[in-house]
PDB file of C-alpha atoms in Angstrom:
ATOM      1  CA  UNK A   1     -78.001 -30.805 -27.983  1.00  0.00           C
ATOM      2  CA  UNK A   2     -75.013 -29.165 -26.287  1.00  0.00           C
ATOM      3  CA  UNK A   3     -71.796 -31.109 -25.833  1.00  0.00           C
ATOM      4  CA  UNK A   4     -70.444 -31.558 -22.357  1.00  0.00           C
ATOM      5  CA  UNK A   5     -67.612 -29.093 -21.568  1.00  0.00           C
ATOM      6  CA  UNK A   6     -65.631 -32.044 -20.237  1.00  0.00           C
ATOM      7  CA  UNK A   7     -65.932 -33.891 -23.533  1.00  0.00           C
ATOM      8  CA  UNK A   8     -64.834 -30.784 -25.430  1.00  0.00           C
ATOM      9  CA  UNK A   9     -61.780 -30.395 -23.155  1.00  0.00           C
ATOM     10  CA  UNK A  10     -60.907 -34.080 -23.600  1.00  0.00           C
ATOM     11  CA  UNK A  11     -61.259 -33.799 -27.369  1.00  0.00           C
ATOM     12  CA  UNK A  12     -59.062 -30.706 -27.512  1.00  0.00           C
ATOM     13  CA  UNK A  13     -56.484 -32.376 -25.268  1.00  0.00           C
ATOM     14  CA  UNK A  14     -56.372 -35.443 -27.519  1.00  0.00           C
ATOM     15  CA  UNK A  15     -55.910 -33.258 -30.594  1.00  0.00           C
ATOM     16  CA  UNK A  16     -53.073 -31.341 -28.927  1.00  0.00           C
ATOM     17  CA  UNK A  17     -51.373 -34.574 -27.833  1.00  0.00           C
ATOM     18  CA  UNK A  18     -51.722 -35.998 -31.353  1.00  0.00           C
ATOM     19  CA  UNK A  19     -50.146 -32.854 -32.849  1.00  0.00           C
ATOM     20  CA  UNK A  20     -47.258 -32.978 -30.379  1.00  0.00           C
ATOM     21  CA  UNK A  21     -46.625 -36.651 -31.156  1.00  0.00           C
ATOM     22  CA  UNK A  22     -46.740 -35.907 -34.886  1.00  0.00           C
ATOM     23  CA  UNK A  23     -44.278 -33.036 -34.459  1.00  0.00           C
ATOM     24  CA  UNK A  24     -41.865 -35.236 -32.484  1.00  0.00           C
ATOM     25  CA  UNK A  25     -42.067 -37.963 -35.127  1.00  0.00           C
ATOM     26  CA  UNK A  26     -41.397 -35.468 -37.916  1.00  0.00           C
ATOM     27  CA  UNK A  27     -38.440 -33.909 -36.090  1.00  0.00           C
ATOM     28  CA  UNK A  28     -36.919 -37.312 -35.355  1.00  0.00           C
ATOM     29  CA  UNK A  29     -37.481 -38.465 -38.900  1.00  0.00           C
ATOM     30  CA  UNK A  30     -35.791 -35.346 -40.213  1.00  0.00           C
ATOM     31  CA  UNK A  31     -32.750 -35.724 -37.956  1.00  0.00           C
ATOM     32  CA  UNK A  32     -32.394 -39.422 -38.781  1.00  0.00           C
ATOM     33  CA  UNK A  33     -32.874 -39.007 -42.518  1.00  0.00           C
ATOM     34  CA  UNK A  34     -29.171 -38.315 -43.003  1.00  0.00           C
ATOM     35  CA  UNK A  35     -28.119 -41.629 -41.509  1.00  0.00           C
ATOM     36  CA  UNK A  36     -27.400 -43.577 -38.361  1.00  0.00           C
ATOM     37  CA  UNK A  37     -26.923 -41.588 -35.168  1.00  0.00           C
ATOM     38  CA  UNK A  38     -24.352 -42.711 -32.592  1.00  0.00           C
ATOM     39  CA  UNK A  39     -24.127 -41.731 -28.936  1.00  0.00           C
ATOM     40  CA  UNK A  40     -20.884 -39.896 -29.629  1.00  0.00           C
ATOM     41  CA  UNK A  41     -18.693 -38.779 -32.504  1.00  0.00           C
ATOM     42  CA  UNK A  42     -15.448 -40.606 -33.345  1.00  0.00           C
ATOM     43  CA  UNK A  43     -12.472 -39.352 -31.387  1.00  0.00           C
ATOM     44  CA  UNK A  44     -10.055 -37.332 -33.515  1.00  0.00           C
ATOM     45  CA  UNK A  45      -7.297 -37.342 -30.908  1.00  0.00           C
ATOM     46  CA  UNK A  46      -4.034 -38.066 -32.704  1.00  0.00           C
ATOM     47  CA  UNK A  47      -5.746 -37.982 -36.107  1.00  0.00           C
ATOM     48  CA  UNK A  48      -4.840 -35.561 -38.903  1.00  0.00           C
ATOM     49  CA  UNK A  49      -7.387 -32.735 -38.858  1.00  0.00           C
ATOM     50  CA  UNK A  50      -7.808 -30.139 -41.580  1.00  0.00           C
ATOM     51  CA  UNK A  51      -9.296 -26.797 -40.580  1.00  0.00           C
ATOM     52  CA  UNK A  52      -9.877 -25.023 -37.310  1.00  0.00           C
ATOM     53  CA  UNK A  53      -9.514 -27.649 -34.541  1.00  0.00           C
ATOM     54  CA  UNK A  54     -12.115 -25.714 -32.538  1.00  0.00           C
ATOM     55  CA  UNK A  55     -14.705 -25.701 -35.332  1.00  0.00           C
ATOM     56  CA  UNK A  56     -18.185 -26.643 -34.040  1.00  0.00           C
ATOM     57  CA  UNK A  57     -18.617 -29.454 -36.586  1.00  0.00           C
ATOM     58  CA  UNK A  58     -16.193 -32.262 -37.371  1.00  0.00           C
ATOM     59  CA  UNK A  59     -16.491 -34.441 -40.441  1.00  0.00           C
ATOM     60  CA  UNK A  60     -14.689 -37.757 -40.201  1.00  0.00           C
ATOM     61  CA  UNK A  61     -13.905 -39.685 -43.354  1.00  0.00           C
ATOM     62  CA  UNK A  62     -13.179 -43.380 -42.967  1.00  0.00           C
ATOM     63  CA  UNK A  63     -11.227 -43.915 -46.177  1.00  0.00           C
ATOM     64  CA  UNK A  64      -8.848 -46.155 -48.071  1.00  0.00           C
ATOM     65  CA  UNK A  65      -6.184 -44.756 -50.393  1.00  0.00           C
ATOM     66  CA  UNK A  66      -6.781 -47.579 -52.906  1.00  0.00           C
ATOM     67  CA  UNK A  67     -10.568 -46.996 -52.898  1.00  0.00           C
ATOM     68  CA  UNK A  68     -11.830 -45.382 -56.158  1.00  0.00           C
ATOM     69  CA  UNK A  69     -14.818 -43.863 -54.365  1.00  0.00           C
ATOM     70  CA  UNK A  70     -12.514 -42.195 -51.852  1.00  0.00           C
ATOM     71  CA  UNK A  71     -10.602 -40.619 -54.720  1.00  0.00           C
ATOM     72  CA  UNK A  72     -13.862 -39.242 -56.142  1.00  0.00           C
ATOM     73  CA  UNK A  73     -14.919 -37.915 -52.722  1.00  0.00           C
ATOM     74  CA  UNK A  74     -11.531 -36.257 -52.195  1.00  0.00           C
ATOM     75  CA  UNK A  75     -11.631 -34.567 -55.581  1.00  0.00           C
ATOM     76  CA  UNK A  76     -15.296 -33.540 -55.676  1.00  0.00           C
ATOM     77  CA  UNK A  77     -16.803 -33.220 -52.176  1.00  0.00           C
ATOM     78  CA  UNK A  78     -13.762 -32.169 -50.135  1.00  0.00           C
ATOM     79  CA  UNK A  79     -13.116 -28.959 -52.146  1.00  0.00           C
ATOM     80  CA  UNK A  80     -16.758 -27.876 -51.797  1.00  0.00           C
ATOM     81  CA  UNK A  81     -16.661 -28.390 -48.033  1.00  0.00           C
ATOM     82  CA  UNK A  82     -13.380 -26.497 -47.904  1.00  0.00           C
ATOM     83  CA  UNK A  83     -14.866 -23.527 -49.743  1.00  0.00           C
ATOM     84  CA  UNK A  84     -18.244 -23.434 -47.982  1.00  0.00           C
ATOM     85  CA  UNK A  85     -17.346 -24.391 -44.417  1.00  0.00           C
ATOM     86  CA  UNK A  86     -13.706 -25.145 -43.624  1.00  0.00           C
ATOM     87  CA  UNK A  87     -12.346 -21.806 -44.793  1.00  0.00           C
ATOM     88  CA  UNK A  88     -15.082 -20.148 -42.720  1.00  0.00           C
ATOM     89  CA  UNK A  89     -13.958 -21.948 -39.556  1.00  0.00           C
ATOM     90  CA  UNK A  90     -17.260 -23.807 -39.222  1.00  0.00           C
ATOM     91  CA  UNK A  91     -16.066 -27.329 -40.039  1.00  0.00           C
ATOM     92  CA  UNK A  92     -12.928 -29.400 -39.829  1.00  0.00           C
ATOM     93  CA  UNK A  93     -12.214 -32.758 -41.467  1.00  0.00           C
ATOM     94  CA  UNK A  94     -10.378 -35.740 -40.016  1.00  0.00           C
ATOM     95  CA  UNK A  95      -9.239 -38.835 -41.891  1.00  0.00           C
ATOM     96  CA  UNK A  96      -9.244 -42.358 -40.451  1.00  0.00           C
ATOM     97  CA  UNK A  97      -7.423 -45.089 -42.361  1.00  0.00           C
ATOM     98  CA  UNK A  98      -9.350 -48.172 -43.459  1.00  0.00           C
ATOM     99  CA  UNK A  99      -7.410 -51.106 -44.896  1.00  0.00           C
ATOM    100  CA  UNK A 100      -9.853 -52.854 -47.219  1.00  0.00           C
ATOM    101  CA  UNK A 101      -7.440 -53.314 -50.157  1.00  0.00           C
ATOM    102  CA  UNK A 102      -4.682 -55.367 -48.597  1.00  0.00           C
ATOM    103  CA  UNK A 103      -0.995 -54.562 -48.636  1.00  0.00           C
ATOM    104  CA  UNK A 104      -1.310 -51.482 -50.843  1.00  0.00           C
ATOM    105  CA  UNK A 105      -3.796 -49.927 -48.426  1.00  0.00           C
ATOM    106  CA  UNK A 106      -1.512 -50.741 -45.523  1.00  0.00           C
ATOM    107  CA  UNK A 107       1.578 -49.269 -47.188  1.00  0.00           C
ATOM    108  CA  UNK A 108      -0.189 -46.087 -48.326  1.00  0.00           C
ATOM    109  CA  UNK A 109      -1.767 -45.546 -44.909  1.00  0.00           C
ATOM    110  CA  UNK A 110       1.476 -46.266 -43.065  1.00  0.00           C
ATOM    111  CA  UNK A 111       3.231 -43.735 -45.291  1.00  0.00           C
ATOM    112  CA  UNK A 112       0.586 -41.083 -44.692  1.00  0.00           C
ATOM    113  CA  UNK A 113       0.755 -41.637 -40.932  1.00  0.00           C
ATOM    114  CA  UNK A 114       4.541 -41.362 -41.073  1.00  0.00           C
ATOM    115  CA  UNK A 115       4.355 -38.117 -43.033  1.00  0.00           C
ATOM    116  CA  UNK A 116       1.905 -36.775 -40.454  1.00  0.00           C
ATOM    117  CA  UNK A 117       4.196 -37.705 -37.562  1.00  0.00           C
ATOM    118  CA  UNK A 118       7.183 -36.168 -39.321  1.00  0.00           C
ATOM    119  CA  UNK A 119       5.506 -32.933 -40.405  1.00  0.00           C
ATOM    120  CA  UNK A 120       1.751 -32.387 -39.915  1.00  0.00           C
ATOM    121  CA  UNK A 121       1.901 -29.405 -42.290  1.00  0.00           C
ATOM    122  CA  UNK A 122       2.856 -31.737 -45.161  1.00  0.00           C
ATOM    123  CA  UNK A 123       0.222 -34.369 -44.445  1.00  0.00           C
ATOM    124  CA  UNK A 124      -2.716 -32.985 -46.411  1.00  0.00           C
ATOM    125  CA  UNK A 125      -0.623 -32.261 -49.498  1.00  0.00           C
ATOM    126  CA  UNK A 126       0.558 -35.861 -49.412  1.00  0.00           C
ATOM    127  CA  UNK A 127      -2.974 -37.113 -48.680  1.00  0.00           C
ATOM    128  CA  UNK A 128      -4.354 -35.403 -51.795  1.00  0.00           C
ATOM    129  CA  UNK A 129      -1.321 -36.481 -53.847  1.00  0.00           C
ATOM    130  CA  UNK A 130      -2.034 -40.130 -53.034  1.00  0.00           C
ATOM    131  CA  UNK A 131      -5.599 -39.889 -54.283  1.00  0.00           C
ATOM    132  CA  UNK A 132      -4.601 -37.875 -57.345  1.00  0.00           C
ATOM    133  CA  UNK A 133      -2.071 -40.548 -58.323  1.00  0.00           C
ATOM    134  CA  UNK A 134      -4.421 -43.497 -57.766  1.00  0.00           C
ATOM    135  CA  UNK A 135      -4.616 -45.473 -61.041  1.00  0.00           C
ATOM    136  CA  UNK A 136      -7.849 -46.172 -62.924  1.00  0.00           C
ATOM    137  CA  UNK A 137      -6.870 -49.813 -63.245  1.00  0.00           C
ATOM    138  CA  UNK A 138      -7.467 -51.198 -59.777  1.00  0.00           C
ATOM    139  CA  UNK A 139      -5.901 -54.519 -60.741  1.00  0.00           C
ATOM    140  CA  UNK A 140      -2.517 -52.922 -61.325  1.00  0.00           C
ATOM    141  CA  UNK A 141       0.040 -52.859 -58.518  1.00  0.00           C
ATOM    142  CA  UNK A 142       0.310 -49.207 -57.592  1.00  0.00           C
ATOM    143  CA  UNK A 143       1.588 -48.543 -54.093  1.00  0.00           C
ATOM    144  CA  UNK A 144       5.242 -49.507 -53.828  1.00  0.00           C
ATOM    145  CA  UNK A 145       8.248 -48.037 -52.053  1.00  0.00           C
ATOM    146  CA  UNK A 146       9.357 -46.558 -55.380  1.00  0.00           C
ATOM    147  CA  UNK A 147       5.985 -44.836 -55.740  1.00  0.00           C
ATOM    148  CA  UNK A 148       6.256 -43.494 -52.181  1.00  0.00           C
ATOM    149  CA  UNK A 149       9.661 -41.984 -52.911  1.00  0.00           C
ATOM    150  CA  UNK A 150       8.294 -40.442 -56.102  1.00  0.00           C
ATOM    151  CA  UNK A 151       5.292 -38.815 -54.421  1.00  0.00           C
ATOM    152  CA  UNK A 152       7.136 -37.744 -51.273  1.00  0.00           C
ATOM    153  CA  UNK A 153       9.933 -36.292 -53.361  1.00  0.00           C
ATOM    154  CA  UNK A 154       7.474 -33.887 -54.913  1.00  0.00           C
ATOM    155  CA  UNK A 155       6.650 -32.279 -51.544  1.00  0.00           C
ATOM    156  CA  UNK A 156       9.456 -30.116 -50.157  1.00  0.00           C
ATOM    157  CA  UNK A 157       8.346 -30.366 -46.529  1.00  0.00           C
ATOM    158  CA  UNK A 158       8.894 -34.145 -46.463  1.00  0.00           C
ATOM    159  CA  UNK A 159      12.238 -35.619 -45.437  1.00  0.00           C
ATOM    160  CA  UNK A 160      12.134 -38.552 -47.850  1.00  0.00           C
ATOM    161  CA  UNK A 161      15.147 -40.352 -46.400  1.00  0.00           C
ATOM    162  CA  UNK A 162      13.760 -40.304 -42.854  1.00  0.00           C
ATOM    163  CA  UNK A 163      10.327 -41.245 -44.204  1.00  0.00           C
ATOM    164  CA  UNK A 164      11.590 -44.363 -45.979  1.00  0.00           C
ATOM    165  CA  UNK A 165      13.538 -45.446 -42.899  1.00  0.00           C
ATOM    166  CA  UNK A 166      10.466 -45.196 -40.669  1.00  0.00           C
ATOM    167  CA  UNK A 167       8.341 -47.064 -43.197  1.00  0.00           C
ATOM    168  CA  UNK A 168      10.895 -49.865 -43.444  1.00  0.00           C
ATOM    169  CA  UNK A 169      10.836 -50.170 -39.637  1.00  0.00           C
ATOM    170  CA  UNK A 170       6.993 -50.025 -39.468  1.00  0.00           C
ATOM    171  CA  UNK A 171       7.421 -47.309 -36.857  1.00  0.00           C
ATOM    172  CA  UNK A 172       3.838 -46.051 -37.034  1.00  0.00           C
ATOM    173  CA  UNK A 173       1.986 -49.385 -37.256  1.00  0.00           C
ATOM    174  CA  UNK A 174       0.313 -48.733 -33.889  1.00  0.00           C
ATOM    175  CA  UNK A 175      -1.504 -45.784 -35.480  1.00  0.00           C
ATOM    176  CA  UNK A 176      -3.040 -48.086 -38.081  1.00  0.00           C
ATOM    177  CA  UNK A 177      -4.165 -50.461 -35.341  1.00  0.00           C
ATOM    178  CA  UNK A 178      -5.768 -47.519 -33.532  1.00  0.00           C
ATOM    179  CA  UNK A 179      -7.609 -46.584 -36.732  1.00  0.00           C
ATOM    180  CA  UNK A 180      -8.806 -50.160 -37.175  1.00  0.00           C
ATOM    181  CA  UNK A 181     -10.185 -50.159 -33.625  1.00  0.00           C
ATOM    182  CA  UNK A 182     -12.088 -46.981 -34.488  1.00  0.00           C
ATOM    183  CA  UNK A 183     -13.414 -48.574 -37.680  1.00  0.00           C
ATOM    184  CA  UNK A 184     -14.691 -51.547 -35.706  1.00  0.00           C
ATOM    185  CA  UNK A 185     -16.203 -49.374 -32.981  1.00  0.00           C
ATOM    186  CA  UNK A 186     -18.303 -47.501 -35.558  1.00  0.00           C
ATOM    187  CA  UNK A 187     -19.036 -50.629 -37.615  1.00  0.00           C
ATOM    188  CA  UNK A 188     -17.636 -49.174 -40.832  1.00  0.00           C
ATOM    189  CA  UNK A 189     -18.206 -51.644 -43.671  1.00  0.00           C
ATOM    190  CA  UNK A 190     -17.506 -49.548 -46.770  1.00  0.00           C
ATOM    191  CA  UNK A 191     -15.384 -46.641 -47.934  1.00  0.00           C
ATOM    192  CA  UNK A 192     -15.705 -43.786 -47.950  1.00  0.00           C
ATOM    193  CA  UNK A 193     -17.880 -43.666 -44.844  1.00  0.00           C
ATOM    194  CA  UNK A 194     -18.640 -40.099 -43.788  1.00  0.00           C
ATOM    195  CA  UNK A 195     -19.671 -38.920 -40.345  1.00  0.00           C
ATOM    196  CA  UNK A 196     -20.892 -35.424 -39.479  1.00  0.00           C
ATOM    197  CA  UNK A 197     -20.254 -35.193 -35.745  1.00  0.00           C
ATOM    198  CA  UNK A 198     -22.061 -38.300 -34.455  1.00  0.00           C
ATOM    199  CA  UNK A 199     -24.217 -38.964 -37.542  1.00  0.00           C
ATOM    200  CA  UNK A 200     -23.077 -41.477 -40.150  1.00  0.00           C
ATOM    201  CA  UNK A 201     -24.300 -40.395 -43.574  1.00  0.00           C
ATOM    202  CA  UNK A 202     -26.277 -43.035 -45.464  1.00  0.00           C
ATOM    203  CA  UNK A 203     -24.166 -44.871 -48.053  1.00  0.00           C
ATOM    204  CA  UNK A 204     -26.534 -43.760 -50.820  1.00  0.00           C
ATOM    205  CA  UNK A 205     -25.875 -40.108 -49.932  1.00  0.00           C
ATOM    206  CA  UNK A 206     -22.096 -40.217 -49.525  1.00  0.00           C
ATOM    207  CA  UNK A 207     -21.540 -38.422 -52.830  1.00  0.00           C
ATOM    208  CA  UNK A 208     -24.595 -36.149 -52.610  1.00  0.00           C
ATOM    209  CA  UNK A 209     -23.165 -32.816 -51.539  1.00  0.00           C
ATOM    210  CA  UNK A 210     -26.585 -31.336 -50.822  1.00  0.00           C
ATOM    211  CA  UNK A 211     -27.352 -34.060 -48.270  1.00  0.00           C
ATOM    212  CA  UNK A 212     -23.983 -33.595 -46.563  1.00  0.00           C
ATOM    213  CA  UNK A 213     -24.532 -29.848 -46.594  1.00  0.00           C
ATOM    214  CA  UNK A 214     -27.946 -30.265 -44.945  1.00  0.00           C
ATOM    215  CA  UNK A 215     -26.415 -32.505 -42.280  1.00  0.00           C
ATOM    216  CA  UNK A 216     -23.689 -29.943 -41.609  1.00  0.00           C
ATOM    217  CA  UNK A 217     -26.188 -27.065 -41.469  1.00  0.00           C
ATOM    218  CA  UNK A 218     -28.332 -28.992 -39.002  1.00  0.00           C
ATOM    219  CA  UNK A 219     -25.288 -29.734 -36.846  1.00  0.00           C
ATOM    220  CA  UNK A 220     -24.481 -26.020 -36.940  1.00  0.00           C
ATOM    221  CA  UNK A 221     -28.051 -25.202 -35.936  1.00  0.00           C
ATOM    222  CA  UNK A 222     -28.665 -23.334 -39.178  1.00  0.00           C
TER     223      UNK A 222
END
């Protein structure tokens, strides 16, 4: 018995629709597998940015200078991104201060912001120096004015005297408040939190370079 042409057309149509729906689901699942997607990326206006400011992809790290995980990320993931993408002009990185460790976080972040305002060229050297000096014993008091003078004194481009004066006067506190507003806007609850454009990488994948690389490649359309 022959099937009605209409039934065959309907059956084919249903199969095509099912395949399209499946494809859409798979594409969405793939794009969301890296983490939560926001309507827009965090603004980097006024933030320290490393790399070509016109790079098509921006990675934003919400970090805390007293956070051990942030130290690990700075020493292991950052250099790989620098070699694979930043030096190629494909990616830039911005840092947003998060103050989860009290007064030491505040003082370290205020110092970094002050260095940036004084001489943006010296900021990233100081940024890496802070993480490199972070002690293994998190219970020990680390960030003090004496420590700031020690670290800043090791970087020629920093005017240590002017730096200490601005820190004493809390000159750049508004920048920390701006960062905290950004943290709240993107509901950052842990450090480091990494965003690739408008996608927040899952916490479980923060230290998985291959996942971050895939997210960057997708953002680049590669």
